[in-house]
Coordinates of C-alpha atoms and ligand atoms in Angstrom, one line a residue:
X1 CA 120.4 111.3 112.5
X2 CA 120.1 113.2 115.9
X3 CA 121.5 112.4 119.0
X4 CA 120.8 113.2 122.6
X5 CA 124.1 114.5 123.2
X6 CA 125.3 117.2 121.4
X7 CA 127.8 115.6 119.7
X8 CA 128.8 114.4 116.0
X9 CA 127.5 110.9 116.6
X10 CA 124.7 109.3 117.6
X11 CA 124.8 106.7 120.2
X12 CA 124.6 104.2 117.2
X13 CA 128.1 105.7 115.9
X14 CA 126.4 107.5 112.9
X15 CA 127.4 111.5 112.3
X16 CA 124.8 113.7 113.2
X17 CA 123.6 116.3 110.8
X18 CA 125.2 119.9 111.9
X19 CA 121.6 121.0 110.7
X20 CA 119.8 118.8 112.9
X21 CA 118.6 120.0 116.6
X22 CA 119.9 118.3 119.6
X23 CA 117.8 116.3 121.8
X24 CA 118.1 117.4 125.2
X25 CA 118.2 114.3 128.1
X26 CA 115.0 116.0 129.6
X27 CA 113.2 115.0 126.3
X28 CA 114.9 111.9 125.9
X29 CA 113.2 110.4 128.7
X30 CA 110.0 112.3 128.3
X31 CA 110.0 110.8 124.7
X32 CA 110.0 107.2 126.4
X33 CA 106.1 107.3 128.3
X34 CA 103.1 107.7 127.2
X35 CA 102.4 105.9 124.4
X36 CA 99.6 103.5 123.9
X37 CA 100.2 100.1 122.2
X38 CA 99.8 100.5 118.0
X39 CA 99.8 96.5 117.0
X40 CA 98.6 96.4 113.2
X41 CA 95.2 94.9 112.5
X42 CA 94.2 92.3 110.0
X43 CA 97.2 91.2 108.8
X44 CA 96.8 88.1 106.9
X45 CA 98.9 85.6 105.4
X46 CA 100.9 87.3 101.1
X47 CA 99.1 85.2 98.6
X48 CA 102.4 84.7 97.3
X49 CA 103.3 82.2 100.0
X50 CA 102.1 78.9 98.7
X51 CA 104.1 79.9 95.5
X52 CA 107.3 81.2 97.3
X53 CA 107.3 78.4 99.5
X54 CA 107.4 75.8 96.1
X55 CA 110.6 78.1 94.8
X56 CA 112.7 77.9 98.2
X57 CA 111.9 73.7 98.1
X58 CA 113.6 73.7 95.0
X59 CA 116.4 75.8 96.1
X60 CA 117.0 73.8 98.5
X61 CA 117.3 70.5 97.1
X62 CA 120.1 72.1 94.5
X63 CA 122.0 73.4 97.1
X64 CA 122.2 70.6 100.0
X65 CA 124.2 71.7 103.0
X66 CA 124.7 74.9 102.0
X67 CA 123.8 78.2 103.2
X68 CA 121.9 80.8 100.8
X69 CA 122.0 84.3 101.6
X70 CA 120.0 87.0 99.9
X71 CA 120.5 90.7 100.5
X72 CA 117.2 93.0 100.0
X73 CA 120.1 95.5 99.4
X74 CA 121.0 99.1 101.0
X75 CA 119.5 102.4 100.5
X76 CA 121.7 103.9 97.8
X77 CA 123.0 107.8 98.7
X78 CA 121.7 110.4 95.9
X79 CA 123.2 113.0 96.9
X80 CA 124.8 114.5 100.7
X81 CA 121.9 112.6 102.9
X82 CA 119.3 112.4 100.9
X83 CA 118.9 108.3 99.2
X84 CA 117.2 107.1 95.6
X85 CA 114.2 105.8 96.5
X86 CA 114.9 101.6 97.6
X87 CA 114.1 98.9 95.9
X88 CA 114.4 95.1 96.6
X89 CA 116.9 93.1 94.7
X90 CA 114.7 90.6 92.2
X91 CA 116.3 87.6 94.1
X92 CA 115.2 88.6 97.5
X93 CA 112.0 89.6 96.4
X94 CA 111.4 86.6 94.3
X95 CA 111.7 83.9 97.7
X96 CA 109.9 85.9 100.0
X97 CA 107.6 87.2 98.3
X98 CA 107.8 90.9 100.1
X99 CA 105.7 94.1 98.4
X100 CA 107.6 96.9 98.0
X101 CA 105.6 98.6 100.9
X102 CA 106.8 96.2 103.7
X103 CA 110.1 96.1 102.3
X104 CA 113.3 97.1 104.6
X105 CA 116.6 98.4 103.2
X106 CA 119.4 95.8 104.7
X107 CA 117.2 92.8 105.3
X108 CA 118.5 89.3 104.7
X109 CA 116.7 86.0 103.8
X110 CA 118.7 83.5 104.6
X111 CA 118.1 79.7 103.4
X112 CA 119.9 77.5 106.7
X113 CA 120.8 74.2 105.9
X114 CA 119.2 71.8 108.3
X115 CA 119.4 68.1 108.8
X116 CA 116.4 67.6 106.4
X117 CA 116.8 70.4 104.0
X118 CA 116.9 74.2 104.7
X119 CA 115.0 76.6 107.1
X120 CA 114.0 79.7 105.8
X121 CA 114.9 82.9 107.7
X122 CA 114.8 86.4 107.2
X123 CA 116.6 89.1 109.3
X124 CA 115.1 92.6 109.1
X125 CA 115.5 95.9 110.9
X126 CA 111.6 95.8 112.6
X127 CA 109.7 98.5 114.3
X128 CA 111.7 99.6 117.0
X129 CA 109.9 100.1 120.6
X130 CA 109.0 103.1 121.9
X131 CA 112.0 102.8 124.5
X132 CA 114.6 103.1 122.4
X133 CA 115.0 106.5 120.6
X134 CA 115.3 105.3 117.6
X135 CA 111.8 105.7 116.6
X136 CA 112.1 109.7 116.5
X137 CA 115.9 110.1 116.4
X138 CA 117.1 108.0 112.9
X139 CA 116.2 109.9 110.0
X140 CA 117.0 106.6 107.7
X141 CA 114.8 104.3 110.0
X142 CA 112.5 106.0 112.4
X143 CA 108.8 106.0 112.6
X144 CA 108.5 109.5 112.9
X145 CA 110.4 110.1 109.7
X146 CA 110.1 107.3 107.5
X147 CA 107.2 105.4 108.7
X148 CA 105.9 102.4 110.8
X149 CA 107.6 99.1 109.6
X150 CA 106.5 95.6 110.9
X151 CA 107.2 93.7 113.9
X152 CA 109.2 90.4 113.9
X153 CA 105.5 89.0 114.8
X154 CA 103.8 90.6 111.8
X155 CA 106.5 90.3 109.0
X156 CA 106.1 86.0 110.4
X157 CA 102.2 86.6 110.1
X158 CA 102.3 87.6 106.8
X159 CA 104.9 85.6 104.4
X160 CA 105.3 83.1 106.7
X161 CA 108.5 83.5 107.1
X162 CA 110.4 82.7 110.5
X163 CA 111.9 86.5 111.4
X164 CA 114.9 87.6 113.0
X165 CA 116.8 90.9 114.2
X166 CA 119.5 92.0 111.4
X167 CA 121.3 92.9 114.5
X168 CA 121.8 89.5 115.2
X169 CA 123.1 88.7 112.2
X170 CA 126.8 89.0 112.5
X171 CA 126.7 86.7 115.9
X172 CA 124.2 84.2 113.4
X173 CA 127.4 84.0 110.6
X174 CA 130.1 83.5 113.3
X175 CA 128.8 79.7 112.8
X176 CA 130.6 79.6 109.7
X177 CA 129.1 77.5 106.6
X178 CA 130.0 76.6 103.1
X179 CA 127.9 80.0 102.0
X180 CA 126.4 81.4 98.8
X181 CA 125.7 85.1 98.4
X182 CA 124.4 87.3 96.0
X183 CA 127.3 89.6 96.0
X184 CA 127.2 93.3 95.8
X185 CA 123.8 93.9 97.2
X186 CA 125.1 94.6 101.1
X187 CA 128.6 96.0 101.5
X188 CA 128.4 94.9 105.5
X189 CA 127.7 91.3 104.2
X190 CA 129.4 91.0 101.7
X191 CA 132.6 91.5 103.5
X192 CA 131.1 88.9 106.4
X193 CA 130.9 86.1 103.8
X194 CA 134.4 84.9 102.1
X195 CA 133.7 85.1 98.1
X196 CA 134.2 82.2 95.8
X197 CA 133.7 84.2 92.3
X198 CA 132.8 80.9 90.6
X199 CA 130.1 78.9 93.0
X200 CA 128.5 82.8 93.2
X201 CA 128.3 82.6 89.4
X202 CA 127.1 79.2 89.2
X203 CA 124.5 80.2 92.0
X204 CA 123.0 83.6 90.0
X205 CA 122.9 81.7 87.3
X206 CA 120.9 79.0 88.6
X207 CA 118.4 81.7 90.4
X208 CA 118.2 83.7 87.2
X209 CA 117.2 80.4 84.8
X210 CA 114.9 79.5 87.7
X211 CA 112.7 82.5 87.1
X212 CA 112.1 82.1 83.4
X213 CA 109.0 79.9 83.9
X214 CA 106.2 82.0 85.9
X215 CA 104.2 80.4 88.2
X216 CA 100.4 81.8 88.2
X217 CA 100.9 84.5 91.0
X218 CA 103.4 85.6 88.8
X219 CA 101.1 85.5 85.6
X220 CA 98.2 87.3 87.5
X221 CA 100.9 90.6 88.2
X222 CA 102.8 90.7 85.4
X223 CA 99.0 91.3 84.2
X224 CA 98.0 93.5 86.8
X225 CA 101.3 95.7 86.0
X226 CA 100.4 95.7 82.0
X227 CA 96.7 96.4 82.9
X228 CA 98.2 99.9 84.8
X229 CA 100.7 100.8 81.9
X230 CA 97.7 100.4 79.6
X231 CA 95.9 103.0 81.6
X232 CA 99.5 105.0 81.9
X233 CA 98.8 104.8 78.0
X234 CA 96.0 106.4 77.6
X235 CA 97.0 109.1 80.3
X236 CA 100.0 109.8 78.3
X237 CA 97.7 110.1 74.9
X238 CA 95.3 112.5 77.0
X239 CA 98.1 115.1 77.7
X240 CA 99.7 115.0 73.7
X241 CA 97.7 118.6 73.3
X242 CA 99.9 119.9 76.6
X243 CA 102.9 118.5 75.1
X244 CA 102.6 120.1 72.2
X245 CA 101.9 123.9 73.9
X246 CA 105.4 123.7 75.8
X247 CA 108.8 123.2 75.5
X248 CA 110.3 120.2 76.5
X249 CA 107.1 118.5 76.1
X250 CA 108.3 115.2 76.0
X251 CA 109.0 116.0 80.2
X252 CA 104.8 116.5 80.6
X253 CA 104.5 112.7 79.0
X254 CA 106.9 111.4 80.8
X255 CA 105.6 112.5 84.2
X256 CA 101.9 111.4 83.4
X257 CA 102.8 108.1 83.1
X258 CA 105.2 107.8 86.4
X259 CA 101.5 109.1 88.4
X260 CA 99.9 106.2 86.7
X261 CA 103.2 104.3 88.2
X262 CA 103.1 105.6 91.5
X263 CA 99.3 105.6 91.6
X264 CA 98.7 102.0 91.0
X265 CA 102.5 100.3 91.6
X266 CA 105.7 101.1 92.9
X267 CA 107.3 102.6 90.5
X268 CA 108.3 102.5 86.7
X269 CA 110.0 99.4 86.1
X270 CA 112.7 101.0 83.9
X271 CA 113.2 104.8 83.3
X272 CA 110.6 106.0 80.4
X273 CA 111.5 106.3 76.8
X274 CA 109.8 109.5 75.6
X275 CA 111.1 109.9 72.0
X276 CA 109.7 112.5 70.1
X277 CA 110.5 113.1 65.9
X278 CA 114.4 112.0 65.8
X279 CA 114.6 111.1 69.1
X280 CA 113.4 107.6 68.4
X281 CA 115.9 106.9 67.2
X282 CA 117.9 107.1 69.6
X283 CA 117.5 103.5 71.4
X284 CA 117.6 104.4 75.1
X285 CA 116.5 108.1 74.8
X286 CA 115.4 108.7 78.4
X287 CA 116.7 112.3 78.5
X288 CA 113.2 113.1 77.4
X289 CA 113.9 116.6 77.5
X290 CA 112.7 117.3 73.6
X291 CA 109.6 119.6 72.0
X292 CA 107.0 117.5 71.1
X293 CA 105.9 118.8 67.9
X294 CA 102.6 118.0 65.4
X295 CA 103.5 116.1 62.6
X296 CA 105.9 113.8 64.3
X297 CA 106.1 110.3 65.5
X298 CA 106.6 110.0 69.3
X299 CA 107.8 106.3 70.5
X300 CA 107.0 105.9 74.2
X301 CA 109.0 102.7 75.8
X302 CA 107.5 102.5 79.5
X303 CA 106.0 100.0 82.2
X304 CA 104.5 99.9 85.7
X305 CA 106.0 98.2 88.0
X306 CA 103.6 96.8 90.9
X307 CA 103.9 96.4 94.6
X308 CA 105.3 92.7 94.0
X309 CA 108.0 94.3 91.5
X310 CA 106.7 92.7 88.6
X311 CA 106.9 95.2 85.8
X312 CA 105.2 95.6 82.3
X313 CA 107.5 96.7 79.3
X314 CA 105.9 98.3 76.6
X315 CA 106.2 100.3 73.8
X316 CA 104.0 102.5 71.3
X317 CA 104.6 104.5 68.7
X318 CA 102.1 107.7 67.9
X319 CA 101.5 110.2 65.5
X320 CA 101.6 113.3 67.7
X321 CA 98.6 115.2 65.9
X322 CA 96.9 111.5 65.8
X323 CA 97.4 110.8 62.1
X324 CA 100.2 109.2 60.9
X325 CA 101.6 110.4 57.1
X326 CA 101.6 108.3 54.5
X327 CA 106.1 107.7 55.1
X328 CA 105.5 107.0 58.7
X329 CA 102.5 104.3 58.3
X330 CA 104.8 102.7 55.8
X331 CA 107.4 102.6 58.2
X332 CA 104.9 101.7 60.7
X333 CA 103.5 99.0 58.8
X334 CA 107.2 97.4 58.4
X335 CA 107.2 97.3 62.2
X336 CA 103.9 96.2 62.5
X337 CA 104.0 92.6 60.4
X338 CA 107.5 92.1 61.6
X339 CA 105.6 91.9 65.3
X340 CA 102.9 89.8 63.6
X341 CA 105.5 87.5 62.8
X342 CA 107.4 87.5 65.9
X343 CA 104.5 87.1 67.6
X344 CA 103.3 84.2 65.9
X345 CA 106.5 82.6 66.1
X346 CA 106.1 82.2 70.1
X347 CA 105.1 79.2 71.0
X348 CA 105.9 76.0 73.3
X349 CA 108.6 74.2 71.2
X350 CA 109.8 77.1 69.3
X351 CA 113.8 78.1 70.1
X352 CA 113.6 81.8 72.1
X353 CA 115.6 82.9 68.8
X354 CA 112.9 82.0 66.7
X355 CA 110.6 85.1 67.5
X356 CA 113.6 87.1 66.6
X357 CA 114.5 85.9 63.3
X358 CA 110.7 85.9 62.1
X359 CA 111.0 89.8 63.0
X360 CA 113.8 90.1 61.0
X361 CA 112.6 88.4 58.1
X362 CA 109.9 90.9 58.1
X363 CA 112.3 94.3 58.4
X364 CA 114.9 92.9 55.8
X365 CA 111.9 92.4 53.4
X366 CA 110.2 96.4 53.9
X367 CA 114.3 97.7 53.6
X368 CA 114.3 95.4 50.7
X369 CA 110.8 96.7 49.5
X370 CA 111.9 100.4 50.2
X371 CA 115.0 99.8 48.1
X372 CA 117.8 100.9 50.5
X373 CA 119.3 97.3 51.0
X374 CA 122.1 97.0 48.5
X375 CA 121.5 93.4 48.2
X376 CA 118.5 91.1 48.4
X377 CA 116.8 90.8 51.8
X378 CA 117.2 87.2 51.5
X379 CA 120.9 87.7 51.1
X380 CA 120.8 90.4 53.9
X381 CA 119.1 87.5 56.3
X382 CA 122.3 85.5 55.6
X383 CA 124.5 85.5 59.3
X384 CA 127.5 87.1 57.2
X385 CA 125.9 90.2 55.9
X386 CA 122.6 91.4 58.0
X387 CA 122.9 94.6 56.5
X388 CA 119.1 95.4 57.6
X389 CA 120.1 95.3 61.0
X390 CA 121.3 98.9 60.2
X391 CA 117.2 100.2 60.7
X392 CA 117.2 97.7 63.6
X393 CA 120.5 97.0 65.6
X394 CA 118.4 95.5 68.9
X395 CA 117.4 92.2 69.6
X396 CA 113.3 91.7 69.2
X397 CA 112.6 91.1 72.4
X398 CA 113.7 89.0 75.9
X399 CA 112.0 87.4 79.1
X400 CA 110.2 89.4 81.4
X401 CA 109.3 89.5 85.4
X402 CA 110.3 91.0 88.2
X403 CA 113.4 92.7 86.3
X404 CA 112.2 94.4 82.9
X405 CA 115.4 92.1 81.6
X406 CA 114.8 88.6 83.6
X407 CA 116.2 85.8 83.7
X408 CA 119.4 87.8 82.7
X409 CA 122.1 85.8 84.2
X410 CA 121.0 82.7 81.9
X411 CA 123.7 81.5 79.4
X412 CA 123.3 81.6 75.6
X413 CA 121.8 78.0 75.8
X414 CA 119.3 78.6 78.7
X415 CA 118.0 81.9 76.6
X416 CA 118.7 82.8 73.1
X417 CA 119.2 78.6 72.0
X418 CA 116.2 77.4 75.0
X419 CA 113.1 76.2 73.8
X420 CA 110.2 78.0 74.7
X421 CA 108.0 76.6 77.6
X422 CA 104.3 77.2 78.9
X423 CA 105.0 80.1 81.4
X424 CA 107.4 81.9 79.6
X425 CA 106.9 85.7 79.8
X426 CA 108.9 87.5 76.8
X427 CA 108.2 91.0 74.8
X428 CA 108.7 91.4 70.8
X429 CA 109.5 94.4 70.3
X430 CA 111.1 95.0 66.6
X431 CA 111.8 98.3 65.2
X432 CA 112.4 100.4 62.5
X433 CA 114.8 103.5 63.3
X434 CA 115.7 105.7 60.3
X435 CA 118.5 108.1 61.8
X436 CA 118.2 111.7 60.4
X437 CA 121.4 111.6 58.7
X438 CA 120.6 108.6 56.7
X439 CA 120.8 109.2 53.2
X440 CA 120.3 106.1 52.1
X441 CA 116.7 107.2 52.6
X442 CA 114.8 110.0 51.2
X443 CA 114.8 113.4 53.0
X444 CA 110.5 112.8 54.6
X445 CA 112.0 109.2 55.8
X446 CA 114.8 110.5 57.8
X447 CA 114.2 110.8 61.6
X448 CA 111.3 108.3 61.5
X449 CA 111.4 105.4 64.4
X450 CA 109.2 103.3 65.1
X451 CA 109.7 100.4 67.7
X452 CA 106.1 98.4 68.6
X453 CA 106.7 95.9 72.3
X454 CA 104.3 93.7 73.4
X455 CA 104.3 91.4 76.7
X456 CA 103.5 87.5 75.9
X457 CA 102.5 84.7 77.6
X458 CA 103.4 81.5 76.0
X459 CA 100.8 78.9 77.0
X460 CA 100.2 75.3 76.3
X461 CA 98.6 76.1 72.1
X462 CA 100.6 79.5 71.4
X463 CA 100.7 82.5 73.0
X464 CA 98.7 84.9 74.6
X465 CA 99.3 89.2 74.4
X466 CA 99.0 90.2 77.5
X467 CA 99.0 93.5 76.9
X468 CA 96.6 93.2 73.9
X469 CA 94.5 96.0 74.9
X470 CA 96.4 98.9 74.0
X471 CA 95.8 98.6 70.1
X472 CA 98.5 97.9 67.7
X473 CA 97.3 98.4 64.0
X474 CA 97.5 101.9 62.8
X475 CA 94.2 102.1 62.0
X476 CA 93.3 101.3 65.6
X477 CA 96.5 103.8 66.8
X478 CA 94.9 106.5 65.1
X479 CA 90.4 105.7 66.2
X480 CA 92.0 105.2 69.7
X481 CA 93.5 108.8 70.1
X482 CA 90.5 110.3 68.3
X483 CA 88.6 108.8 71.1
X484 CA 91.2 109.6 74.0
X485 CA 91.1 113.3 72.2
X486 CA 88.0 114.4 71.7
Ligands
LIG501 N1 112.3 99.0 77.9 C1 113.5 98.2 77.8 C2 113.3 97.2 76.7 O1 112.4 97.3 75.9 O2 114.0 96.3 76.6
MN502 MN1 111.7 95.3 76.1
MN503 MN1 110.6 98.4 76.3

């Protein structure tokens, strides 16, 4: 920030930057006229009120007499001054409804108690008038520097929302309350609101589990973000011959699918997994710093994230010259019915675990087939050995939302042991991953991974793939990159 003086603070008690230019008191008055009125036009009320509004009224009847806070969270510092980009915490974002694009760093909703249930309320740091210097002088929330935010009046307008001054706040929590919090969100608030570790656990989990079950704004984009990764797809397919004429190759996929993020959404939901030959392998290989070479398999884990912060998670796994050999399609093919399986295994009344264990029928049977299992994959499926789980140590899949892992504060029995409902967003994702030091296998096996993630709707007869049109069979893998390539 700057100041008008030439000191090391700002009037707001914030250092100024030794690089930054003082503002003499000539200009800081000059600074205060001339400036016609700017009101937005056309605002008009989220389509995501009517849904939010149905998830606060059943907050509030769990929570009777209590008061909910829930931080939008702070910008975090990269480096020196410069901040990561924000965004919202999941929670906050999930009962207002607020788009990444009208979001504010160290906003508030609050849920009040009242006599006949709670009011909502959401304190935000709003467009700040053209009389106080502000606007030009604060690097982290100025106009001139950041960008126009909402008034009060329009944030009300458009979620519906009764809006306060975060200024305000502390004065607002001197009425004290028996309070929850999402902790560890806003260092300022959190130090405002005495903890009780256990009532804050009880209350993520109840806030987590209340997600798993998407309503149908929620259903309409979650598609909308799997629609854009299917396009981030095929971007990433187009650019394979670029790949492959550079080092580090894996860099120039990477970054054609974040343009398709930042294009369409807000941002990846999750950083990338570009894994190309051995890197596969590697589960959480986001270095993506490797050669892409001809020849090779290249997994690629990624998913847009929308303006809403709903986010698509899927994965692929290509034959970089757009053929797959005759080892990798068998490996491939492993991967593939294991998804069939998991796949058809989702549906209203299955157990969550369910999808998982029809996966992993499916990869003990191809180690079995392959004959690297030591014993039978029927005795490998047994809960005291699952020696297959060496070629696939991860889980085969999990709920999905507004956090690539949602619903993650559920317990074992609201997740892994839950029956699946009508609503329920989840990916199956089994893999294969042969490491290249595996000599269990032979020497054209090793390095091969292969992971294949779809996103799932379970409806009222089965299940619906969301992201079914990015193909899946490697027979449609390889006619889809002819055509992308030609
Ligand atoms: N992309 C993270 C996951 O698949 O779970
Ligand atoms: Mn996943
Ligand atoms: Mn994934």
């Amino acid at each position: 920030m700057n100041s008008g003086s030439n000191s090391n603070n700002n009037e707001k008690g914030v250092e100024v930057r030794t690089h930054d230019i003082p503002v003499a008191d000539a200009m800081t008055e000059f600074m205060k006229e001339g400036w016609a009125p700017s009101p937005l036009t056309g605002i008009s009320s989220h389509p995501s009120i009517p849904f939010t509004q149905l998830r606060r009224d059943k907050l509030s009847k769990q929570y009777v007499g209590k008061r909910l806070i829930f931080p939008s969270g702070s910008l975090k510092v990269r480096s020196n001054d410069s901040d990561y980009q924000f965004r919202a915490n999941s929670a906050f974002s999930w009962f207002t409804g607020i788009v990444a694009s009208d979001c504010v760093p160290d906003s508030l909703f609050v849920m009040e108690p009242t006599t006949s249930g709670h009011e909502a309320l959401l304190f935000i740091h709003p467009r700040s008038p053209r009389n106080d210097s502000e606007f030009y002088k604060d690097t982290r929330f100025g106009e001139f520097w950041v960008g126009r935010r909402m008034t009060l009046e329009e944030t009300e307008t458009k979620y519906g929302i009764k809006v306060r001054q975060i200024e305000s706040i502390e004065e607002f929590l001197k009425d004290k309350k028996e309070t929850l919090l999402v902790r560890g969100e806003d260092s300022a608030i959190d130090k405002l609101v005495e903890e009780n570790t256990e009532s804050e656990k009880e209350f993520l989990n109840y806030i987590s589990v209340m997600r798993a079950v998407k309503d149908k704004y929620e259903i309409d984009e979650m598609q909308k973000a799997i629609d854009a990764s299917v396009r981030g797809f095929a971007d990433m397919v187009r650019v394979f011959p670029a790949a492959t004429s550079v080092a580090r190759g894996e860099r120039v996929i990477e970054a054609a699918f974040y343009g398709r993020a930042r294009l369409e959404g807000n941002d990846n939901g999750y950083p990338s997994i570009v894994a190309s030959g051995a890197h596969a392998c590697v589960l959480h290989w986001i270095k993506n710093d490797g050669d892409v070479l001809p020849g090779d398999l290249i997994l690629i884990d990624a998913g847009v994230e929308v303006e809403s912060h709903y986010t698509a998670d899927i994965t692929r796994t290509f034959p970089v010259n757009g053929k797959f050999t005759e080892a990798q399609r068998k490996i491939y093919m492993i991967v593939y019915k294991a998804q069939q399986a998991g796949i058809a295994a989702v549906k209203p009344g299955a157990k969550f675990k369910d999808f998982h264990a029809a996966c992993m029928v499916e990869i003990a049977k191809g180690a079995e087939e392959l004959g690297v299992l030591p014993i039978s994959a029927e005795e490998s499926l047994k809960e005291e050995n699952g020696l297959h789980r060496r070629w696939q140590f991860h889980g085969s899949g999990h709920h999905l939302g507004i956090d690539v892992h949602d619903c993650a504060h559920a317990r074992k029995e609201q997740y892994a042991e839950a029956v699946l409902e009508a609503g329920m967003i989840l990916t199956v994702e089994p893999g294969f991953y042969i490491q290249p030091d595996d000599t269990l296998f032979p020497e054209e096996y090793r390095g091969i991974g292969v992971r294949i993630e779809d996103d799932i709707l379970v409806t009222e007869s089965g299940a619906k793939i969301l992201s079914n049109a990015l193909p899946r069979h490697p027979d449609e893998v390889e006619a889809y990159m002819a055509k992308l390539l030609k």
